[in-house]
């Protein structure tokens, strides 16, 4: 599995995929990330150390992802990240956290002593689809409420049960109300939540131009950031 890559286009940065404990939330119905989690702290730290040794400080921004939240990383790994951030004088870190961590984001900024752009998996701004179908556990009621905490939503498109209208609204929100967002085209996995092939084709035909929008990163395939499998 690739765990280090350099993103050269929008928001140039080095990115690492680290190994963590299972997600502290762990209830999203579409998620099967558990395969990349561990409870063996020593093994995680060893692997994470090797992955982090690739980091060169090529740009001002660095991104850490793991199959969960940055809060699920072992504390020794967080220390390693902090050292890398200072060694290479990074100015900004991109990291991800679930809604349950919304009151702890500043603590992580202080702990790592860096400006963090927090991404969060919103998946859909349609409340019922997000909470009743995807069981996201992020029951915010408005875009403003989400923005009080998080900088960058990640949304998913092309899921069975999702409608074109939901997608149009989601794209409109991420285009016009955020400075950064990620759009993930949903891929088949081991869960009961299935992709909708026709909806994905429609999305591709209708929204390929999003590739040219500077503040949106569209992952047409889940490995488009060059990490994972
Ligand atoms: S918050 Fe992310 S890692 Fe956790 S269960 Fe949901 S999708 Fe999976």
mmCIF file of C-alpha atoms and ligand atoms in Angstrom:
data_model
loop_
_atom_site.group_PDB
_atom_site.id
_atom_site.type_symbol
_atom_site.label_atom_id
_atom_site.label_comp_id
_atom_site.label_asym_id
_atom_site.label_seq_id
_atom_site.Cartn_x
_atom_site.Cartn_y
_atom_site.Cartn_z
ATOM 1 C CA UNK A 1 0.000 0.000 0.000
ATOM 2 C CA UNK A 2 1.316 3.463 -0.895
ATOM 3 C CA UNK A 3 1.661 5.598 2.217
ATOM 4 C CA UNK A 4 3.584 8.632 0.978
ATOM 5 C CA UNK A 5 2.947 10.874 -1.984
ATOM 6 C CA UNK A 6 3.569 14.359 -3.304
ATOM 7 C CA UNK A 7 0.554 16.297 -4.553
ATOM 8 C CA UNK A 8 1.732 18.855 -7.079
ATOM 9 C CA UNK A 9 -1.469 20.382 -8.396
ATOM 10 C CA UNK A 10 -4.032 22.130 -6.197
ATOM 11 C CA UNK A 11 -2.683 22.872 -2.708
ATOM 12 C CA UNK A 12 0.766 21.338 -3.326
ATOM 13 C CA UNK A 13 1.827 19.222 -0.380
ATOM 14 C CA UNK A 14 3.346 16.020 0.813
ATOM 15 C CA UNK A 15 0.810 13.558 2.157
ATOM 16 C CA UNK A 16 1.186 10.496 4.354
ATOM 17 C CA UNK A 17 -1.247 7.749 5.205
ATOM 18 C CA UNK A 18 -0.445 6.618 8.744
ATOM 19 C CA UNK A 19 -1.724 3.691 10.751
ATOM 20 C CA UNK A 20 -3.955 4.355 13.737
ATOM 21 C CA UNK A 21 -6.287 2.787 16.244
ATOM 22 C CA UNK A 22 -9.820 2.168 14.945
ATOM 23 C CA UNK A 23 -11.901 5.319 14.488
ATOM 24 C CA UNK A 24 -13.274 6.597 17.796
ATOM 25 C CA UNK A 25 -16.678 7.048 16.130
ATOM 26 C CA UNK A 26 -16.726 3.973 13.944
ATOM 27 C CA UNK A 27 -20.438 3.895 13.028
ATOM 28 C CA UNK A 28 -20.646 5.210 9.458
ATOM 29 C CA UNK A 29 -22.519 2.598 7.451
ATOM 30 C CA UNK A 30 -20.341 3.058 4.343
ATOM 31 C CA UNK A 31 -17.000 2.702 6.111
ATOM 32 C CA UNK A 32 -14.760 -0.329 6.034
ATOM 33 C CA UNK A 33 -11.513 1.411 6.941
ATOM 34 C CA UNK A 34 -11.044 -0.950 9.883
ATOM 35 C CA UNK A 35 -8.753 -3.107 7.713
ATOM 36 C CA UNK A 36 -6.001 -0.507 8.050
ATOM 37 C CA UNK A 37 -6.349 -0.048 11.813
ATOM 38 C CA UNK A 38 -4.377 -1.682 14.569
ATOM 39 C CA UNK A 39 -4.308 -1.907 18.346
ATOM 40 C CA UNK A 40 -0.616 -2.730 18.451
ATOM 41 C CA UNK A 41 0.917 0.587 19.452
ATOM 42 C CA UNK A 42 4.530 -0.480 18.855
ATOM 43 C CA UNK A 43 3.739 -1.780 15.367
ATOM 44 C CA UNK A 44 1.856 1.403 14.460
ATOM 45 C CA UNK A 45 4.650 3.652 15.688
ATOM 46 C CA UNK A 46 7.293 1.659 13.833
ATOM 47 C CA UNK A 47 5.387 1.806 10.550
ATOM 48 C CA UNK A 48 4.524 5.482 11.016
ATOM 49 C CA UNK A 49 8.162 6.286 11.704
ATOM 50 C CA UNK A 50 9.178 4.668 8.414
ATOM 51 C CA UNK A 51 6.446 6.478 6.490
ATOM 52 C CA UNK A 52 7.316 9.829 8.055
ATOM 53 C CA UNK A 53 10.985 9.347 7.157
ATOM 54 C CA UNK A 54 9.987 10.039 3.523
ATOM 55 C CA UNK A 55 8.891 13.586 4.297
ATOM 56 C CA UNK A 56 11.206 16.158 2.774
ATOM 57 C CA UNK A 57 9.602 19.517 3.438
ATOM 58 C CA UNK A 58 9.010 20.293 -0.235
ATOM 59 C CA UNK A 59 6.164 22.737 0.331
ATOM 60 C CA UNK A 60 4.739 24.807 3.175
ATOM 61 C CA UNK A 61 1.840 22.394 3.640
ATOM 62 C CA UNK A 62 1.837 18.832 4.906
ATOM 63 C CA UNK A 63 -1.118 16.451 5.165
ATOM 64 C CA UNK A 64 -1.586 13.539 7.524
ATOM 65 C CA UNK A 65 -4.360 11.078 6.968
ATOM 66 C CA UNK A 66 -5.151 7.808 8.679
ATOM 67 C CA UNK A 67 -8.103 5.471 8.565
ATOM 68 C CA UNK A 68 -9.909 7.464 11.207
ATOM 69 C CA UNK A 69 -9.171 10.791 12.885
ATOM 70 C CA UNK A 70 -5.850 12.416 13.686
ATOM 71 C CA UNK A 71 -6.957 11.935 17.299
ATOM 72 C CA UNK A 72 -6.773 8.149 16.802
ATOM 73 C CA UNK A 73 -3.017 8.205 16.222
ATOM 74 C CA UNK A 74 -0.785 7.001 19.078
ATOM 75 C CA UNK A 75 0.752 9.810 21.102
ATOM 76 C CA UNK A 76 4.277 8.802 20.045
ATOM 77 C CA UNK A 77 3.249 9.183 16.391
ATOM 78 C CA UNK A 78 1.838 12.627 17.164
ATOM 79 C CA UNK A 79 5.209 13.535 18.652
ATOM 80 C CA UNK A 80 6.942 12.308 15.477
ATOM 81 C CA UNK A 81 4.608 14.474 13.394
ATOM 82 C CA UNK A 82 5.344 17.460 15.586
ATOM 83 C CA UNK A 83 9.073 16.954 15.071
ATOM 84 C CA UNK A 84 8.633 16.736 11.291
ATOM 85 C CA UNK A 85 6.560 19.906 11.298
ATOM 86 C CA UNK A 86 9.249 21.827 13.084
ATOM 87 C CA UNK A 87 12.196 20.171 11.302
ATOM 88 C CA UNK A 88 10.842 21.200 7.899
ATOM 89 C CA UNK A 89 9.245 24.443 9.070
ATOM 90 C CA UNK A 90 5.836 23.587 7.678
ATOM 91 C CA UNK A 91 3.336 26.411 7.909
ATOM 92 C CA UNK A 92 0.136 24.415 7.630
ATOM 93 C CA UNK A 93 -1.112 20.922 8.330
ATOM 94 C CA UNK A 94 -4.170 19.326 6.755
ATOM 95 C CA UNK A 95 -5.778 16.721 9.007
ATOM 96 C CA UNK A 96 -9.155 15.077 9.461
ATOM 97 C CA UNK A 97 -11.509 14.757 12.397
ATOM 98 C CA UNK A 98 -15.064 13.614 12.978
ATOM 99 C CA UNK A 99 -17.742 15.902 14.406
ATOM 100 C CA UNK A 100 -17.304 14.308 17.875
ATOM 101 C CA UNK A 101 -13.913 16.022 18.100
ATOM 102 C CA UNK A 102 -15.283 19.480 17.291
ATOM 103 C CA UNK A 103 -14.426 20.891 20.717
ATOM 104 C CA UNK A 104 -10.901 19.477 20.668
ATOM 105 C CA UNK A 105 -9.575 20.917 17.421
ATOM 106 C CA UNK A 106 -7.770 23.849 19.004
ATOM 107 C CA UNK A 107 -6.142 21.520 21.503
ATOM 108 C CA UNK A 108 -4.609 19.566 18.622
ATOM 109 C CA UNK A 109 -3.459 22.829 17.013
ATOM 110 C CA UNK A 110 -1.749 23.737 20.268
ATOM 111 C CA UNK A 111 -0.315 20.274 20.772
ATOM 112 C CA UNK A 112 1.286 20.204 17.319
ATOM 113 C CA UNK A 113 2.012 23.922 17.398
ATOM 114 C CA UNK A 114 0.799 24.571 13.875
ATOM 115 C CA UNK A 115 -2.125 26.021 11.956
ATOM 116 C CA UNK A 116 -4.291 23.001 11.089
ATOM 117 C CA UNK A 117 -6.926 22.999 8.362
ATOM 118 C CA UNK A 118 -9.428 20.506 9.697
ATOM 119 C CA UNK A 119 -11.278 18.461 7.142
ATOM 120 C CA UNK A 120 -14.354 16.569 8.214
ATOM 121 C CA UNK A 121 -16.459 13.914 6.567
ATOM 122 C CA UNK A 122 -19.818 15.557 5.964
ATOM 123 C CA UNK A 123 -20.614 13.213 3.075
ATOM 124 C CA UNK A 124 -23.906 15.008 2.377
ATOM 125 C CA UNK A 125 -25.525 18.229 3.529
ATOM 126 C CA UNK A 126 -28.885 16.464 3.261
ATOM 127 C CA UNK A 127 -29.614 15.831 6.935
ATOM 128 C CA UNK A 128 -31.719 12.691 6.541
ATOM 129 C CA UNK A 129 -29.397 11.044 4.032
ATOM 130 C CA UNK A 130 -26.372 11.850 6.160
ATOM 131 C CA UNK A 131 -27.811 10.817 9.499
ATOM 132 C CA UNK A 132 -30.368 8.116 8.670
ATOM 133 C CA UNK A 133 -28.715 6.329 5.756
ATOM 134 C CA UNK A 134 -25.005 7.003 6.225
ATOM 135 C CA UNK A 135 -25.278 7.228 10.059
ATOM 136 C CA UNK A 136 -22.620 9.889 10.044
ATOM 137 C CA UNK A 137 -23.195 11.065 13.588
ATOM 138 C CA UNK A 138 -22.647 14.697 12.616
ATOM 139 C CA UNK A 139 -26.069 16.181 13.380
ATOM 140 C CA UNK A 140 -25.322 19.824 12.613
ATOM 141 C CA UNK A 141 -28.345 21.743 11.423
ATOM 142 C CA UNK A 142 -26.802 24.314 9.138
ATOM 143 C CA UNK A 143 -23.700 25.100 7.123
ATOM 144 C CA UNK A 144 -22.981 27.920 9.581
ATOM 145 C CA UNK A 145 -22.979 25.504 12.499
ATOM 146 C CA UNK A 146 -20.479 23.242 10.724
ATOM 147 C CA UNK A 147 -18.289 26.220 9.810
ATOM 148 C CA UNK A 148 -18.046 27.238 13.445
ATOM 149 C CA UNK A 149 -15.750 24.242 13.894
ATOM 150 C CA UNK A 150 -14.438 22.866 10.622
ATOM 151 C CA UNK A 151 -12.626 24.424 7.674
ATOM 152 C CA UNK A 152 -13.132 21.903 4.926
ATOM 153 C CA UNK A 153 -15.959 19.437 4.300
ATOM 154 C CA UNK A 154 -15.495 16.152 2.453
ATOM 155 C CA UNK A 155 -18.560 15.066 0.542
ATOM 156 C CA UNK A 156 -19.398 11.872 -1.314
ATOM 157 C CA UNK A 157 -21.273 11.487 -4.572
ATOM 158 C CA UNK A 158 -22.649 8.515 -6.460
ATOM 159 C CA UNK A 159 -24.254 6.506 -3.666
ATOM 160 C CA UNK A 160 -27.414 4.436 -4.109
ATOM 161 C CA UNK A 161 -30.268 6.403 -2.570
ATOM 162 C CA UNK A 162 -28.651 9.770 -3.213
ATOM 163 C CA UNK A 163 -30.430 12.024 -5.707
ATOM 164 C CA UNK A 164 -29.181 14.452 -8.326
ATOM 165 C CA UNK A 165 -30.803 17.298 -6.405
ATOM 166 C CA UNK A 166 -28.920 16.390 -3.246
ATOM 167 C CA UNK A 167 -25.662 16.361 -5.195
ATOM 168 C CA UNK A 168 -26.402 19.685 -6.921
ATOM 169 C CA UNK A 169 -27.056 21.296 -3.537
ATOM 170 C CA UNK A 170 -23.934 19.777 -1.980
ATOM 171 C CA UNK A 171 -21.757 20.990 -4.837
ATOM 172 C CA UNK A 172 -23.307 24.420 -4.654
ATOM 173 C CA UNK A 173 -22.474 24.601 -0.930
ATOM 174 C CA UNK A 174 -18.854 23.462 -1.251
ATOM 175 C CA UNK A 175 -18.309 25.707 -4.257
ATOM 176 C CA UNK A 176 -19.684 28.833 -2.678
ATOM 177 C CA UNK A 177 -19.387 28.564 1.078
ATOM 178 C CA UNK A 178 -15.966 27.052 1.777
ATOM 179 C CA UNK A 179 -12.380 27.886 0.899
ATOM 180 C CA UNK A 180 -11.496 24.225 0.568
ATOM 181 C CA UNK A 181 -13.461 21.013 0.094
ATOM 182 C CA UNK A 182 -12.978 17.480 -1.138
ATOM 183 C CA UNK A 183 -15.443 15.626 -3.332
ATOM 184 C CA UNK A 184 -15.129 11.840 -3.214
ATOM 185 C CA UNK A 185 -16.796 9.795 -5.914
ATOM 186 C CA UNK A 186 -18.034 6.772 -3.999
ATOM 187 C CA UNK A 187 -16.383 3.432 -4.742
ATOM 188 C CA UNK A 188 -17.663 -0.061 -4.073
ATOM 189 C CA UNK A 189 -16.436 -1.513 -0.787
ATOM 190 C CA UNK A 190 -17.428 -4.306 1.590
ATOM 191 C CA UNK A 191 -20.340 -2.438 3.249
ATOM 192 C CA UNK A 192 -24.056 -2.530 2.461
ATOM 193 C CA UNK A 193 -23.879 1.010 1.045
ATOM 194 C CA UNK A 194 -23.499 0.614 -2.702
ATOM 195 C CA UNK A 195 -22.393 2.973 -5.446
ATOM 196 C CA UNK A 196 -24.887 4.014 -8.105
ATOM 197 C CA UNK A 197 -23.157 3.605 -11.473
ATOM 198 C CA UNK A 198 -25.662 5.739 -13.409
ATOM 199 C CA UNK A 199 -25.439 8.559 -10.892
ATOM 200 C CA UNK A 200 -21.646 8.450 -11.086
ATOM 201 C CA UNK A 201 -21.769 8.674 -14.892
ATOM 202 C CA UNK A 202 -24.182 11.582 -14.691
ATOM 203 C CA UNK A 203 -21.924 13.307 -12.180
ATOM 204 C CA UNK A 204 -18.900 12.836 -14.412
ATOM 205 C CA UNK A 205 -20.696 14.270 -17.458
ATOM 206 C CA UNK A 206 -22.212 17.152 -15.511
ATOM 207 C CA UNK A 207 -19.351 18.077 -13.201
ATOM 208 C CA UNK A 208 -16.044 17.180 -14.836
ATOM 209 C CA UNK A 209 -15.351 20.935 -14.890
ATOM 210 C CA UNK A 210 -14.911 20.854 -11.110
ATOM 211 C CA UNK A 211 -11.375 19.681 -11.854
ATOM 212 C CA UNK A 212 -10.658 23.268 -12.870
ATOM 213 C CA UNK A 213 -11.968 24.806 -9.657
ATOM 214 C CA UNK A 214 -8.970 25.781 -7.561
ATOM 215 C CA UNK A 215 -10.409 25.202 -4.093
ATOM 216 C CA UNK A 216 -12.068 21.846 -4.786
ATOM 217 C CA UNK A 217 -10.220 18.554 -4.889
ATOM 218 C CA UNK A 218 -12.241 15.902 -6.682
ATOM 219 C CA UNK A 219 -11.233 12.294 -6.131
ATOM 220 C CA UNK A 220 -12.707 10.407 -9.044
ATOM 221 C CA UNK A 221 -10.988 7.317 -7.629
ATOM 222 C CA UNK A 222 -10.250 6.787 -3.968
ATOM 223 C CA UNK A 223 -6.495 6.588 -4.630
ATOM 224 C CA UNK A 224 -6.303 9.932 -6.471
ATOM 225 C CA UNK A 225 -4.229 11.423 -3.639
ATOM 226 C CA UNK A 226 -1.674 8.709 -4.445
ATOM 227 C CA UNK A 227 -1.990 6.898 -1.115
ATOM 228 C CA UNK A 228 -4.034 3.898 -0.035
ATOM 229 C CA UNK A 229 -5.130 0.969 -2.144
HETATM 230 S S1 LIG B 1 -15.748 8.873 10.837
HETATM 231 FE FE1 LIG B 1 -14.509 8.188 9.067
HETATM 232 S S2 LIG B 1 -13.256 6.488 9.828
HETATM 233 FE FE2 LIG B 1 -14.864 6.872 11.348
HETATM 234 S S3 LIG B 1 -16.470 5.396 10.818
HETATM 235 FE FE3 LIG B 1 -16.962 7.333 9.775
HETATM 236 S S4 LIG B 1 -15.986 7.197 7.740
HETATM 237 FE FE4 LIG B 1 -15.115 5.576 9.038
#
